[in-house]
Each structure stands twice: as C-alpha cells, then as structure tokens.
PDB file of C-alpha atoms in Angstrom:
ATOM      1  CA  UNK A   1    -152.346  35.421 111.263  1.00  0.00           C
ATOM      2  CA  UNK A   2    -153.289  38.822 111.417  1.00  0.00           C
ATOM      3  CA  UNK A   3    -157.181  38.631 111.051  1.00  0.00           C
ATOM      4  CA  UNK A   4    -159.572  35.755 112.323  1.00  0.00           C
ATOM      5  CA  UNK A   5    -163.579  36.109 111.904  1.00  0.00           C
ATOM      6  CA  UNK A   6    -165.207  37.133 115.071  1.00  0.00           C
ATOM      7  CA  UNK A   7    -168.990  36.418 115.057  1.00  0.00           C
ATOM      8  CA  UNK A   8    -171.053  39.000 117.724  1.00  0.00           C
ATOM      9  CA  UNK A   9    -173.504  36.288 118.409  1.00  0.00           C
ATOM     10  CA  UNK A  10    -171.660  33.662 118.832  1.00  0.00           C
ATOM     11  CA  UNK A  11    -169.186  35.085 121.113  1.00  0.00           C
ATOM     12  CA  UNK A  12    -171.965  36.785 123.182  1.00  0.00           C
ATOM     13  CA  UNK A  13    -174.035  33.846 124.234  1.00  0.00           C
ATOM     14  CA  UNK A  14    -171.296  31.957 124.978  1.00  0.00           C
ATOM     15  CA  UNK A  15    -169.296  34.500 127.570  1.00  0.00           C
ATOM     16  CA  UNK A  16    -172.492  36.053 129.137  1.00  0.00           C
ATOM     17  CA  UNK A  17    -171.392  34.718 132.465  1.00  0.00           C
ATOM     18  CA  UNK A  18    -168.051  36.058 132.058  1.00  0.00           C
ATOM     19  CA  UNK A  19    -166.989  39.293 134.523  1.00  0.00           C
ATOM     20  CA  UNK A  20    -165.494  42.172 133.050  1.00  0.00           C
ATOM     21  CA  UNK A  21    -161.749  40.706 133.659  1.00  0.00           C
ATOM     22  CA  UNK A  22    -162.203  37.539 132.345  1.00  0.00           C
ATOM     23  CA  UNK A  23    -163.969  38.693 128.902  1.00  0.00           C
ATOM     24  CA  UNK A  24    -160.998  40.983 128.602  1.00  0.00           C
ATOM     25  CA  UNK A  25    -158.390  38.343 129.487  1.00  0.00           C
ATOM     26  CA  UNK A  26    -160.468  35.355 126.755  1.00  0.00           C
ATOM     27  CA  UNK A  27    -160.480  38.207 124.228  1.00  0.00           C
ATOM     28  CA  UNK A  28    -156.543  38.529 124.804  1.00  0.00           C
ATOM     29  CA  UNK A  29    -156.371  34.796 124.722  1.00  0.00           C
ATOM     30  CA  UNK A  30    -157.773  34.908 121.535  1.00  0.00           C
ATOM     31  CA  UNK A  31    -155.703  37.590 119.832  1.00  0.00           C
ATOM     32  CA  UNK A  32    -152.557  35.714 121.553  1.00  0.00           C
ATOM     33  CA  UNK A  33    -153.552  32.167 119.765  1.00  0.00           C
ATOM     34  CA  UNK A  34    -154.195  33.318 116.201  1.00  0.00           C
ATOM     35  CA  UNK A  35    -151.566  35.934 115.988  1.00  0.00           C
ATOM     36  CA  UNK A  36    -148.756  33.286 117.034  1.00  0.00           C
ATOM     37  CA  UNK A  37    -151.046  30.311 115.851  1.00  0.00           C
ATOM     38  CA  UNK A  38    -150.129  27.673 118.105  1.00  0.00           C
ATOM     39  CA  UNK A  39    -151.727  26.621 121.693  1.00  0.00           C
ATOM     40  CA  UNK A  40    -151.631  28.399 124.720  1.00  0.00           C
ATOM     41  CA  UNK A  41    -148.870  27.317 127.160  1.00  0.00           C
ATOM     42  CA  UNK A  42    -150.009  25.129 130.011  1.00  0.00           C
ATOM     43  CA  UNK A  43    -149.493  27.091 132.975  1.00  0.00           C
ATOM     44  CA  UNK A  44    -151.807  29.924 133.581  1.00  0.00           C
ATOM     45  CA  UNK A  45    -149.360  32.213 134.847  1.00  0.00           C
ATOM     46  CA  UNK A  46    -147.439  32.182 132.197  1.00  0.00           C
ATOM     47  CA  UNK A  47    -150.544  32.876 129.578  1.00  0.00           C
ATOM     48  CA  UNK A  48    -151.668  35.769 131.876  1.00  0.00           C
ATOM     49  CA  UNK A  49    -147.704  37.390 131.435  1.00  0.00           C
ATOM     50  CA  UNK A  50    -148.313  36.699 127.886  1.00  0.00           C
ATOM     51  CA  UNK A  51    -151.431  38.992 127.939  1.00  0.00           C
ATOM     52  CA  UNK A  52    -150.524  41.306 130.050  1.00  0.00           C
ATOM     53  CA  UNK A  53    -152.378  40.451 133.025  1.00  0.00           C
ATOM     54  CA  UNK A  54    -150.212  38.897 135.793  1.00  0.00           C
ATOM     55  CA  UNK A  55    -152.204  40.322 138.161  1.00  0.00           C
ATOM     56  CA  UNK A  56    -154.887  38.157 137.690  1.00  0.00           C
ATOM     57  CA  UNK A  57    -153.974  34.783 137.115  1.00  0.00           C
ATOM     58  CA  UNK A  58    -157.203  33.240 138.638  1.00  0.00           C
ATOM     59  CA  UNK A  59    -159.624  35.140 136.172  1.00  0.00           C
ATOM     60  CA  UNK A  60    -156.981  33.775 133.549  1.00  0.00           C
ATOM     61  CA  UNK A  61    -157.278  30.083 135.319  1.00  0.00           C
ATOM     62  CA  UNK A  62    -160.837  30.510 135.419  1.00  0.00           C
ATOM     63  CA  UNK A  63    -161.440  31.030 131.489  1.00  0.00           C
ATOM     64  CA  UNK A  64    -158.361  28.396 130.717  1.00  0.00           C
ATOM     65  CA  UNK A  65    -160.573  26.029 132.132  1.00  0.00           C
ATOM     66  CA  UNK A  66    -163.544  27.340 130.586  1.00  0.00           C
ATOM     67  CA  UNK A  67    -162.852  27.456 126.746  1.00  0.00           C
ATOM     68  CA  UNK A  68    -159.432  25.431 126.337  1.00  0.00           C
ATOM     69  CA  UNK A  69    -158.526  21.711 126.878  1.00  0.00           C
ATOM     70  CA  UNK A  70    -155.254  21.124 127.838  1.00  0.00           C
ATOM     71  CA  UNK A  71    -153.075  18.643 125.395  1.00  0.00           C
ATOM     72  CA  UNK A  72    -149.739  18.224 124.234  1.00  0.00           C
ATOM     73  CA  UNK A  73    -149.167  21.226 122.838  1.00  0.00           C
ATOM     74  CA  UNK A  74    -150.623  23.082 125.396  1.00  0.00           C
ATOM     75  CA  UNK A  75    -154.164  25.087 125.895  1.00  0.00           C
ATOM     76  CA  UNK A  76    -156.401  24.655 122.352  1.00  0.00           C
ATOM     77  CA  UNK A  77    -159.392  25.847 121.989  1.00  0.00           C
ATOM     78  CA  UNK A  78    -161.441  23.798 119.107  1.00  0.00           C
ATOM     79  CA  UNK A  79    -163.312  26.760 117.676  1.00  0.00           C
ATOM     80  CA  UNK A  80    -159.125  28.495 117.382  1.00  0.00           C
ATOM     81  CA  UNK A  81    -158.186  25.589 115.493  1.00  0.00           C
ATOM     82  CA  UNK A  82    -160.642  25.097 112.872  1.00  0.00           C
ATOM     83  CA  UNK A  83    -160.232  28.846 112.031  1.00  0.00           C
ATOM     84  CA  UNK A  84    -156.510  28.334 111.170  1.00  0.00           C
ATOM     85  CA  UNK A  85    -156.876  25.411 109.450  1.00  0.00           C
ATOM     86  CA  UNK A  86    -159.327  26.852 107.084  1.00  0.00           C
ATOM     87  CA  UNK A  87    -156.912  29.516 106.748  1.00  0.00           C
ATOM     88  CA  UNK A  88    -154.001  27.443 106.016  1.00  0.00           C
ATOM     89  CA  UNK A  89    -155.817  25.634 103.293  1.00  0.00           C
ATOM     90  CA  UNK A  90    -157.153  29.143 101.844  1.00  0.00           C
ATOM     91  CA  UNK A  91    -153.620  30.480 101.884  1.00  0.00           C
ATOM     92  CA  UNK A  92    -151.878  27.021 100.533  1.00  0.00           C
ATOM     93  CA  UNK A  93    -154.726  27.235  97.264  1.00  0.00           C
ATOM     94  CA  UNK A  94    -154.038  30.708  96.671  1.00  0.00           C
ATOM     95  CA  UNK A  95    -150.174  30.014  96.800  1.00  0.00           C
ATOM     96  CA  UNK A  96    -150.237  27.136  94.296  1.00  0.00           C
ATOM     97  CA  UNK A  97    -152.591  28.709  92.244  1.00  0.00           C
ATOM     98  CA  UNK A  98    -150.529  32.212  91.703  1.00  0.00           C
ATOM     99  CA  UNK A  99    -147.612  29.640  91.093  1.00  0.00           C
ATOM    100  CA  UNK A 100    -149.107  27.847  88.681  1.00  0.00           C
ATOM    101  CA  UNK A 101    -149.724  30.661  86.681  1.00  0.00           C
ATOM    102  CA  UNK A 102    -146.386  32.579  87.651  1.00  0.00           C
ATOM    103  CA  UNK A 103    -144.635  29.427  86.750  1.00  0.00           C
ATOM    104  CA  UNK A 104    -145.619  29.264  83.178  1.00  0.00           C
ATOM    105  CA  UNK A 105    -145.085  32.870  83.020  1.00  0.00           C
ATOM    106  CA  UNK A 106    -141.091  33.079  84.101  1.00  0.00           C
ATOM    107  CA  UNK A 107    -140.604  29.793  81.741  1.00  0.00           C
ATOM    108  CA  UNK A 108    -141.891  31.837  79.336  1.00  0.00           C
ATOM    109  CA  UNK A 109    -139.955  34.892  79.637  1.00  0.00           C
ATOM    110  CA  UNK A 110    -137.153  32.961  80.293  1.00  0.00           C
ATOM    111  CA  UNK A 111    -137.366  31.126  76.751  1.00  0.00           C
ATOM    112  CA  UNK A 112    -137.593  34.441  75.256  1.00  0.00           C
ATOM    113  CA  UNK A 113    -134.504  35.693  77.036  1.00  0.00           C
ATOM    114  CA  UNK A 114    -132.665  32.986  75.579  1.00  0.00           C
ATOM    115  CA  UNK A 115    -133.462  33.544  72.359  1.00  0.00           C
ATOM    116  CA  UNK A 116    -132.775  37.629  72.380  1.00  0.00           C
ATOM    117  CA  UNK A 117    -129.156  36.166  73.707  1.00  0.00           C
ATOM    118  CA  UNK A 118    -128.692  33.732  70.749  1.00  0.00           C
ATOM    119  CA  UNK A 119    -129.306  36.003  68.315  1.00  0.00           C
ATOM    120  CA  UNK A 120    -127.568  39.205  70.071  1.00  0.00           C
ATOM    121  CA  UNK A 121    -124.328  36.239  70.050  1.00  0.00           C
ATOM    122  CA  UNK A 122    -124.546  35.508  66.316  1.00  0.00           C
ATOM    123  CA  UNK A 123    -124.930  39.113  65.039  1.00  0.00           C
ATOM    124  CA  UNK A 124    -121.370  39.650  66.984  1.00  0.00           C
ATOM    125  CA  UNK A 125    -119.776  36.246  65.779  1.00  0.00           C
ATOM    126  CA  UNK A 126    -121.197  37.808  62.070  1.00  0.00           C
ATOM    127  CA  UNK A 127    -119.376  41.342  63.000  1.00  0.00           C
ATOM    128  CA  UNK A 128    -115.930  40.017  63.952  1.00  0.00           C
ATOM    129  CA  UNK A 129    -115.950  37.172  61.216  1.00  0.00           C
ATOM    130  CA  UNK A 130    -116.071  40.386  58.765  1.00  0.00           C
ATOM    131  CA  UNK A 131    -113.551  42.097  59.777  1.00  0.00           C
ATOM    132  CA  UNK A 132    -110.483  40.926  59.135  1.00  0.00           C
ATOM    133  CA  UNK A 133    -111.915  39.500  55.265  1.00  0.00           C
ATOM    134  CA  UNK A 134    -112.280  43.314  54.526  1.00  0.00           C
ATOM    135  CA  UNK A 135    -109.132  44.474  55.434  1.00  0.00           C
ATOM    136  CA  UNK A 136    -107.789  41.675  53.605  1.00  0.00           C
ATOM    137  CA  UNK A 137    -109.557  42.603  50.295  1.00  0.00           C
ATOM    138  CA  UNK A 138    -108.180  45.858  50.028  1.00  0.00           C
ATOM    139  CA  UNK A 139    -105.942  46.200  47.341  1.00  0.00           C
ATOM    140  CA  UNK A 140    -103.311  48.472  46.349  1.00  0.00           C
ATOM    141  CA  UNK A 141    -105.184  50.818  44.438  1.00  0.00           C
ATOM    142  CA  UNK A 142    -107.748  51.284  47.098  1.00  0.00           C
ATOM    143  CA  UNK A 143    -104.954  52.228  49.614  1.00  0.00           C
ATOM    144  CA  UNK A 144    -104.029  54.943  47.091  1.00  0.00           C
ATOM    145  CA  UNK A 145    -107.904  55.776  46.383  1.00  0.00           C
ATOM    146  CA  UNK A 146    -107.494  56.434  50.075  1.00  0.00           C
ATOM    147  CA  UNK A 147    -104.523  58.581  50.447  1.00  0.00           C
ATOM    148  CA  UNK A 148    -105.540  60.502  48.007  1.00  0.00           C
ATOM    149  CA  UNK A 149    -109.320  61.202  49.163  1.00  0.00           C
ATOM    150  CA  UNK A 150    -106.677  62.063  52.634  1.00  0.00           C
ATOM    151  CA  UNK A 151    -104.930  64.884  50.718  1.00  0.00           C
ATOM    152  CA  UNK A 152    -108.067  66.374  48.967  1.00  0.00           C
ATOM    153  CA  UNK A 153    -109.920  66.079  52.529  1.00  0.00           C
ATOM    154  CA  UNK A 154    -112.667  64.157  51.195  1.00  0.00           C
ATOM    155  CA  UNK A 155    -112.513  61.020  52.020  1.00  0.00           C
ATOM    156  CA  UNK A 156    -114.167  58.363  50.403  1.00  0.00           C
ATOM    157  CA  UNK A 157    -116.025  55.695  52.585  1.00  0.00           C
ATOM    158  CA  UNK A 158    -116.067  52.117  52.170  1.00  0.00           C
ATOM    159  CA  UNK A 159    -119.355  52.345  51.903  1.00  0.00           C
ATOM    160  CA  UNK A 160    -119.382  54.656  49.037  1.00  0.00           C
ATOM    161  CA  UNK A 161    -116.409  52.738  47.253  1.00  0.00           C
ATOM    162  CA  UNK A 162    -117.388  48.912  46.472  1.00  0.00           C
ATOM    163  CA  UNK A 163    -114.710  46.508  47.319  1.00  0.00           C
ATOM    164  CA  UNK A 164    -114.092  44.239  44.549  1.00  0.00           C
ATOM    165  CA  UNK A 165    -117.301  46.162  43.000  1.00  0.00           C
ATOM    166  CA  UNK A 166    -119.157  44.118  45.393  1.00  0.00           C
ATOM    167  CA  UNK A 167    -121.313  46.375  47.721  1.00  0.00           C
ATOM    168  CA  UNK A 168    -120.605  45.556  51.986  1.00  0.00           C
ATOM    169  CA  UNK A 169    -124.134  44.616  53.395  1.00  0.00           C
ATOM    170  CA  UNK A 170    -124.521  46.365  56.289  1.00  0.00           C
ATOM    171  CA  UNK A 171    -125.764  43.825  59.257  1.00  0.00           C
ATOM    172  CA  UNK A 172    -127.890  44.903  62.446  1.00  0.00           C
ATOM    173  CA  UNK A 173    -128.815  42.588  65.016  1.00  0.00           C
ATOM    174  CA  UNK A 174    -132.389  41.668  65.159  1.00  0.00           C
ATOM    175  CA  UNK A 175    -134.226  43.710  67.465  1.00  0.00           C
ATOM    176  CA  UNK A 176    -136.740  42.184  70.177  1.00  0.00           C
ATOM    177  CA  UNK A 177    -140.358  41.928  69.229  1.00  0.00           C
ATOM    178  CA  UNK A 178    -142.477  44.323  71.089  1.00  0.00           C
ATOM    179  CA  UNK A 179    -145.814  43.199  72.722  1.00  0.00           C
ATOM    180  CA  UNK A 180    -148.367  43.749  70.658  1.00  0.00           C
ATOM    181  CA  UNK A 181    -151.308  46.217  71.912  1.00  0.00           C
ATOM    182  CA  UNK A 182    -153.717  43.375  72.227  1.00  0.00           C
ATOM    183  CA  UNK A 183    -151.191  41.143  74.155  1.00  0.00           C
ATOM    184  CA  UNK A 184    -150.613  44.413  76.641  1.00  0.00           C
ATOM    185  CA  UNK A 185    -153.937  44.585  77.457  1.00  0.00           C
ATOM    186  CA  UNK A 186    -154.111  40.892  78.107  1.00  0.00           C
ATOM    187  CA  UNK A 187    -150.819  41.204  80.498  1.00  0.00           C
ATOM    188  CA  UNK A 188    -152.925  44.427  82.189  1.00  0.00           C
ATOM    189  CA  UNK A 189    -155.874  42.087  82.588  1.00  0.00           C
ATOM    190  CA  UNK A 190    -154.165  39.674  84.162  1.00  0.00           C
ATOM    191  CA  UNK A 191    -151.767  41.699  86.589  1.00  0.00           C
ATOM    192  CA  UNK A 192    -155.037  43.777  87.798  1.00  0.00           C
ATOM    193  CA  UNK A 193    -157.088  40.851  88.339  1.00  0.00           C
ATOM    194  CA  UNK A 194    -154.201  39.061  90.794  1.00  0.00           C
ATOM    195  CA  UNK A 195    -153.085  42.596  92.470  1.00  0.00           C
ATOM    196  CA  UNK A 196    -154.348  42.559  96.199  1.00  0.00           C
ATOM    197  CA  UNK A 197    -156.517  45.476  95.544  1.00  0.00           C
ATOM    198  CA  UNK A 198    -157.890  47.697  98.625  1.00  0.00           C
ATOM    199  CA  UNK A 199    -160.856  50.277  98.279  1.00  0.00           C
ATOM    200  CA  UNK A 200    -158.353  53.007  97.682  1.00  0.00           C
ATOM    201  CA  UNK A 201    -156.999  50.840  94.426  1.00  0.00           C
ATOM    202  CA  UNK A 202    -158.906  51.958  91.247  1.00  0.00           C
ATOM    203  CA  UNK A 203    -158.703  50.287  87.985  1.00  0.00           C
ATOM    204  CA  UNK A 204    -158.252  53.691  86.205  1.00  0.00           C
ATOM    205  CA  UNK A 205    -155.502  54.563  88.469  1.00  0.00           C
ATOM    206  CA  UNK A 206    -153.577  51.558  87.420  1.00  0.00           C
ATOM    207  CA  UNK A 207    -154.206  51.576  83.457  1.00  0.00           C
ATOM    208  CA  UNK A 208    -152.912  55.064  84.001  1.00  0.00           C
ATOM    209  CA  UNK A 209    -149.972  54.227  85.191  1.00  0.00           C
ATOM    210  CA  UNK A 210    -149.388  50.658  83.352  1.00  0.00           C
ATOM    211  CA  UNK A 211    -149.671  52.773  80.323  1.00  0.00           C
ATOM    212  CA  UNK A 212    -147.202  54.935  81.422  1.00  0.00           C
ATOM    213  CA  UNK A 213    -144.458  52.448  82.120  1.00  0.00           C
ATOM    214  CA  UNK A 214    -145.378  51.049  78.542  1.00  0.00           C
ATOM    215  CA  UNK A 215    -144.558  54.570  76.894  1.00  0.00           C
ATOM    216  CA  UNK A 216    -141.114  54.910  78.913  1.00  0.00           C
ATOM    217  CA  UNK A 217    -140.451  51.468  76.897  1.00  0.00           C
ATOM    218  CA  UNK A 218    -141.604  48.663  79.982  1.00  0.00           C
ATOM    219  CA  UNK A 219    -141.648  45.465  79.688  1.00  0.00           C
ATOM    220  CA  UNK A 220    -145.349  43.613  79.837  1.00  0.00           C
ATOM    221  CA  UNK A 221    -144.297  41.074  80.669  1.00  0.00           C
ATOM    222  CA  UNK A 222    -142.331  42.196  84.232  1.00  0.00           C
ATOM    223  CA  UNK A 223    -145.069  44.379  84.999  1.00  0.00           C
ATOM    224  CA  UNK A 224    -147.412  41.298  84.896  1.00  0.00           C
ATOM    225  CA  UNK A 225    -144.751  39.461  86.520  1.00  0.00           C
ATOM    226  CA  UNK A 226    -144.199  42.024  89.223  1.00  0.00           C
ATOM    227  CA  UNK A 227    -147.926  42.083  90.337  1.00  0.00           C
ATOM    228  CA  UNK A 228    -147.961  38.499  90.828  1.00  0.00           C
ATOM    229  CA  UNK A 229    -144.887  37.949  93.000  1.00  0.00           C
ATOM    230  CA  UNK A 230    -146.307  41.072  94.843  1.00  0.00           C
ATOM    231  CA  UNK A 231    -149.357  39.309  95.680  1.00  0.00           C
ATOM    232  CA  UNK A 232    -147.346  36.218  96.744  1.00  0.00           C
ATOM    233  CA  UNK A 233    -145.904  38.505  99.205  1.00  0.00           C
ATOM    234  CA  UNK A 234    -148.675  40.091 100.492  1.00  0.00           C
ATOM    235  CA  UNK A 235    -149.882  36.603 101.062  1.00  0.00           C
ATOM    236  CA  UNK A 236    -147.124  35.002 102.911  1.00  0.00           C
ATOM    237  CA  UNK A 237    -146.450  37.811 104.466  1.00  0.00           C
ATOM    238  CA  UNK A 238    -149.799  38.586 106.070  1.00  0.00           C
ATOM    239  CA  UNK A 239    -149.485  42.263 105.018  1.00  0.00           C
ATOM    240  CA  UNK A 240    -151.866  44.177 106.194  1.00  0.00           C
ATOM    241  CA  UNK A 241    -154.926  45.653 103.753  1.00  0.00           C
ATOM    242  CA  UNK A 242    -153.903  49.375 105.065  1.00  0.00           C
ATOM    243  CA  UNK A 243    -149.981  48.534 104.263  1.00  0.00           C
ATOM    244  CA  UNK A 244    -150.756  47.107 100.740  1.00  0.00           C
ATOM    245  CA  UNK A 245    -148.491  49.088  98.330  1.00  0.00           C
ATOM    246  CA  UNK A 246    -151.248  51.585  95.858  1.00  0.00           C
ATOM    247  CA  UNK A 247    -151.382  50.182  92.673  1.00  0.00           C
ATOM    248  CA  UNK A 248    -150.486  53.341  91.008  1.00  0.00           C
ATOM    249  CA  UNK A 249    -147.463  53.678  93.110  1.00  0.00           C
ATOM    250  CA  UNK A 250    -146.685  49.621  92.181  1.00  0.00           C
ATOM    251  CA  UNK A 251    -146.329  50.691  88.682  1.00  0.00           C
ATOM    252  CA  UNK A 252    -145.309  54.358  89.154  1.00  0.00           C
ATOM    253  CA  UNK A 253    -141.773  55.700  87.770  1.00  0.00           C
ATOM    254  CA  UNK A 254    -140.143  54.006  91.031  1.00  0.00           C
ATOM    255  CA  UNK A 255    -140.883  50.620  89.222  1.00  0.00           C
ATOM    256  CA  UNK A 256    -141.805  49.110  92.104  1.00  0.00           C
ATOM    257  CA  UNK A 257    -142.715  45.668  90.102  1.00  0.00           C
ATOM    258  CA  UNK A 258    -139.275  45.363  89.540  1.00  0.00           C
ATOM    259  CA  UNK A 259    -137.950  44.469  92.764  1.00  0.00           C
ATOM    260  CA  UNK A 260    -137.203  40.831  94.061  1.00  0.00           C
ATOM    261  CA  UNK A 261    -140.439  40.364  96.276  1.00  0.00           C
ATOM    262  CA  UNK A 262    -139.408  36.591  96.512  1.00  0.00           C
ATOM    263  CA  UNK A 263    -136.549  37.227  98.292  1.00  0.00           C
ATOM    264  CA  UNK A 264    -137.840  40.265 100.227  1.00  0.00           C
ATOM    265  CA  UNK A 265    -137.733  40.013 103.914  1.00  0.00           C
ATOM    266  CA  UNK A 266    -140.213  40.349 106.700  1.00  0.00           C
ATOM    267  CA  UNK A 267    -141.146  44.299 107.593  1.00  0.00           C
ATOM    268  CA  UNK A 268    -140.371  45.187 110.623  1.00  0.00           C
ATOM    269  CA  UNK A 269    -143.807  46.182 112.122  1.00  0.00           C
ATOM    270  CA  UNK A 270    -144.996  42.386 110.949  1.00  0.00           C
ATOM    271  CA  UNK A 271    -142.624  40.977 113.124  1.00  0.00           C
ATOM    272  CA  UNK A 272    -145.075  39.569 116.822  1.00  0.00           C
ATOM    273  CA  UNK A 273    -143.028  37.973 119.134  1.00  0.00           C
ATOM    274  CA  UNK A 274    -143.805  37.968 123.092  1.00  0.00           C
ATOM    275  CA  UNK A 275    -141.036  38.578 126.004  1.00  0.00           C
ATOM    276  CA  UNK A 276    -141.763  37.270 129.439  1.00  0.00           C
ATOM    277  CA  UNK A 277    -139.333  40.437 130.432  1.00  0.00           C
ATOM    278  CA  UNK A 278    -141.124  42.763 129.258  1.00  0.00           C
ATOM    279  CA  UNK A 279    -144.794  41.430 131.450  1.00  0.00           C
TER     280      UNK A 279
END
C-alpha cells in the first residue's frame, strides 16, 4: 500500500503530548505498517531497526505502548487496520469489476478469432481441392494452344482461355470485417473511461493518438483491451500516480497496449522490503 489517508486533525489532537522523537518514530511506524500491511513485530527493538531508529528504543517503547496493542500477529494499531481493510475491499471491487467487463471482452474477441481461422482454413482447403481438377481438364489441344502462344511469346492465360468453355472463378478468402466508426468510438469510450488517468492525461491527447493507431490499421478491439489490463496493473501493482504510463504514449506508435500486462512483473522501484543489516 503505497498511500493511506492522513487526517491533520485527527492526528494532531491525538499526539500533542508526543516529543519531537516519538512523533517522528509513530509517523515511521505508520509508514512501516501500511507500506508492508501487516502488524508491527513485538519487540521494540526490532521495530525501532525497522525505522531506522535503534538509538532510541525507549521513545519507540514508549509510543508501542501508546497507539498499538500487542496480539498474535504482533503490534496493531485499530485505526491501521480499518484503513487496509477498506482498501482491500476498494481494490477487490475494482478488480472484479474490470474483469467482468474484460472477461466478456476477450470471449468476444476470441469468438471472432475463431471464426477469421475457419474461414482463412476453408478458402485454402477450396485452393488445393482446385488444383489438381484443372490440370486434369486440360486437354490436348490446350497443351498445343500453349506451346504455341510459347513460340509466338504471347502467351495465353488460363484465365483468358476457358477450360472446357467454362470460365475458372477466381476465389479470395473473405476478409475480416472492420469496426465500424460508431463501434470505434464506443471501444474509445470505453478504454478512456477505465484508463488510470493523472492530471497530465488529456482526453484530446488520447483520441489523437487512438485515431492514429486506427489509421496505421489497429485493432479496436486490443486497444480497448490493452487499456483495461493496463489498469488491472496499475491496480495490483500499486503503481504510483507519477509512474502511470501517459495515455498518449499507451497508444503511441510503440503500441504499448499490446504488451502482456497480465503477466508483467513487479518494477523494480515497487519492490519495499526491510533488512535488519542494513539498520
């Protein structure tokens, strides 16, 4: 958890009789429990390693005893633990809603995946059943037609010449069926309204560059996709509002919006861990 609510008030009245030392080792205390989200351990000379203040493991005691109760786990502090567990239930909604929706969406693409497969399969099984019937048809006088047309250098094409005075039908596979303009702007919609926007993110900025994508020949549909599993990321993740990725840049030529955000790891500077060694 990278961000908790911190309410002036509140926190004044309650540490007014706090020194210098201990306000800065509760305020420590505080970062330590939401950023790793679990108690404080038991033994205050261990927390005050933890936050960096060894030398002064009675201030540490002092506030222990002040604002934590000792369980189980360790050192809670009630106020600590309603804050993540509002969080937790914010961050499980948003997860099964974006889901939900995502779901629905990769069925769908997926259906229509299958279907540009089928039919890419039966104009090929239509290609190679042809073949061999028209060089069976040919006939001997064709051959000749042929070798002649070979001597005169101007050959005659199949295509001009009839077999059998029955014309070939030429056969192209079906093509895919392009988005209509209503349905992009519907897919736009949608992907800007579940993008984890900052102040810097303008709607202009990303129509700009959505439209872009669409004239290089883009996919809708992935782009949509994209800013969805991008804002499942962001959310697990805990990134940052100052490290979210511009949404211009998300949809620039790099194509961000393709990449495999479920399977992307934890960055590096994300990564909070605490070493006694290092206290």
């Amino acid at each position: 958890m990278n961000f908790y609510p911190f309410h002036l008030g509140d926190y004044a009245s309650h540490t007014r009789h706090l020194s210098l030392l201990e306000d800065l080792a509760y305020r420590r205390m505080l970062d330590l429990y939401y950023t790793t989200e679990a108690a404080l351990p038991v033994e205050p000379e261990k927390v005050a390693r933890l936050i960096g203040m060894r030398e002064y493991v009675h201030e540490v005691a002092d506030v222990l005893s002040d604002f934590f109760v000792i369980s189980d786990a360790g050192h809670t502090n009630s106020r600590c633990e309603e804050e993540l567990a509002l969080y937790r239930a914010k961050a499980d909604r948003a997860k099964s809603a974006n889901k939900a929706r995502w779901g629905g969406a990769r069925a769908g693409l997926a259906a229509e995946a299958d279907e540009e497969f089928e039919q890419s399969s039966k104009g090929r099984a239509t290609h190679a059943n042809l073949a061999p019937l028209k060089s069976e048809t040919r006939s001997e006088t064709e051959l000749q037609t042929a070798q002649i047309a070979t001597n005169n250098h101007e050959p005659v094409t199949r295509n001009d010449k009839p077999i059998n005075n029955l014309p070939i039908k030429k056969i192209k596979p079906k093509s895919k069926t392009a988005a209509t303009p209503q349905q992009c702007e519907e897919y736009f919609e949608y992907a800007w309204e579940d993008y984890p926007k900052t102040s810097a993110c303008t709607r202009i900025a990303a129509y700009q560059a959505w439209n872009a994508r669409l004239a290089e020949g883009a996919s809708p549909v992935q782009m949509f996709q994209g800013a969805g599993s991008y804002a499942d990321f962001v959310l697990d993740k805990q990134v940052e509002l100052d490290e979210v990725m511009h949404v211009s840049v998300f949809f620039g030529p790099e194509r961000h919006y393709l990449t495999d955000w479920d399977e992307r790891p934890l960055w590096k500077h994300e990564e909070t861990y605490f070493d006694e060694e290092e206290y």
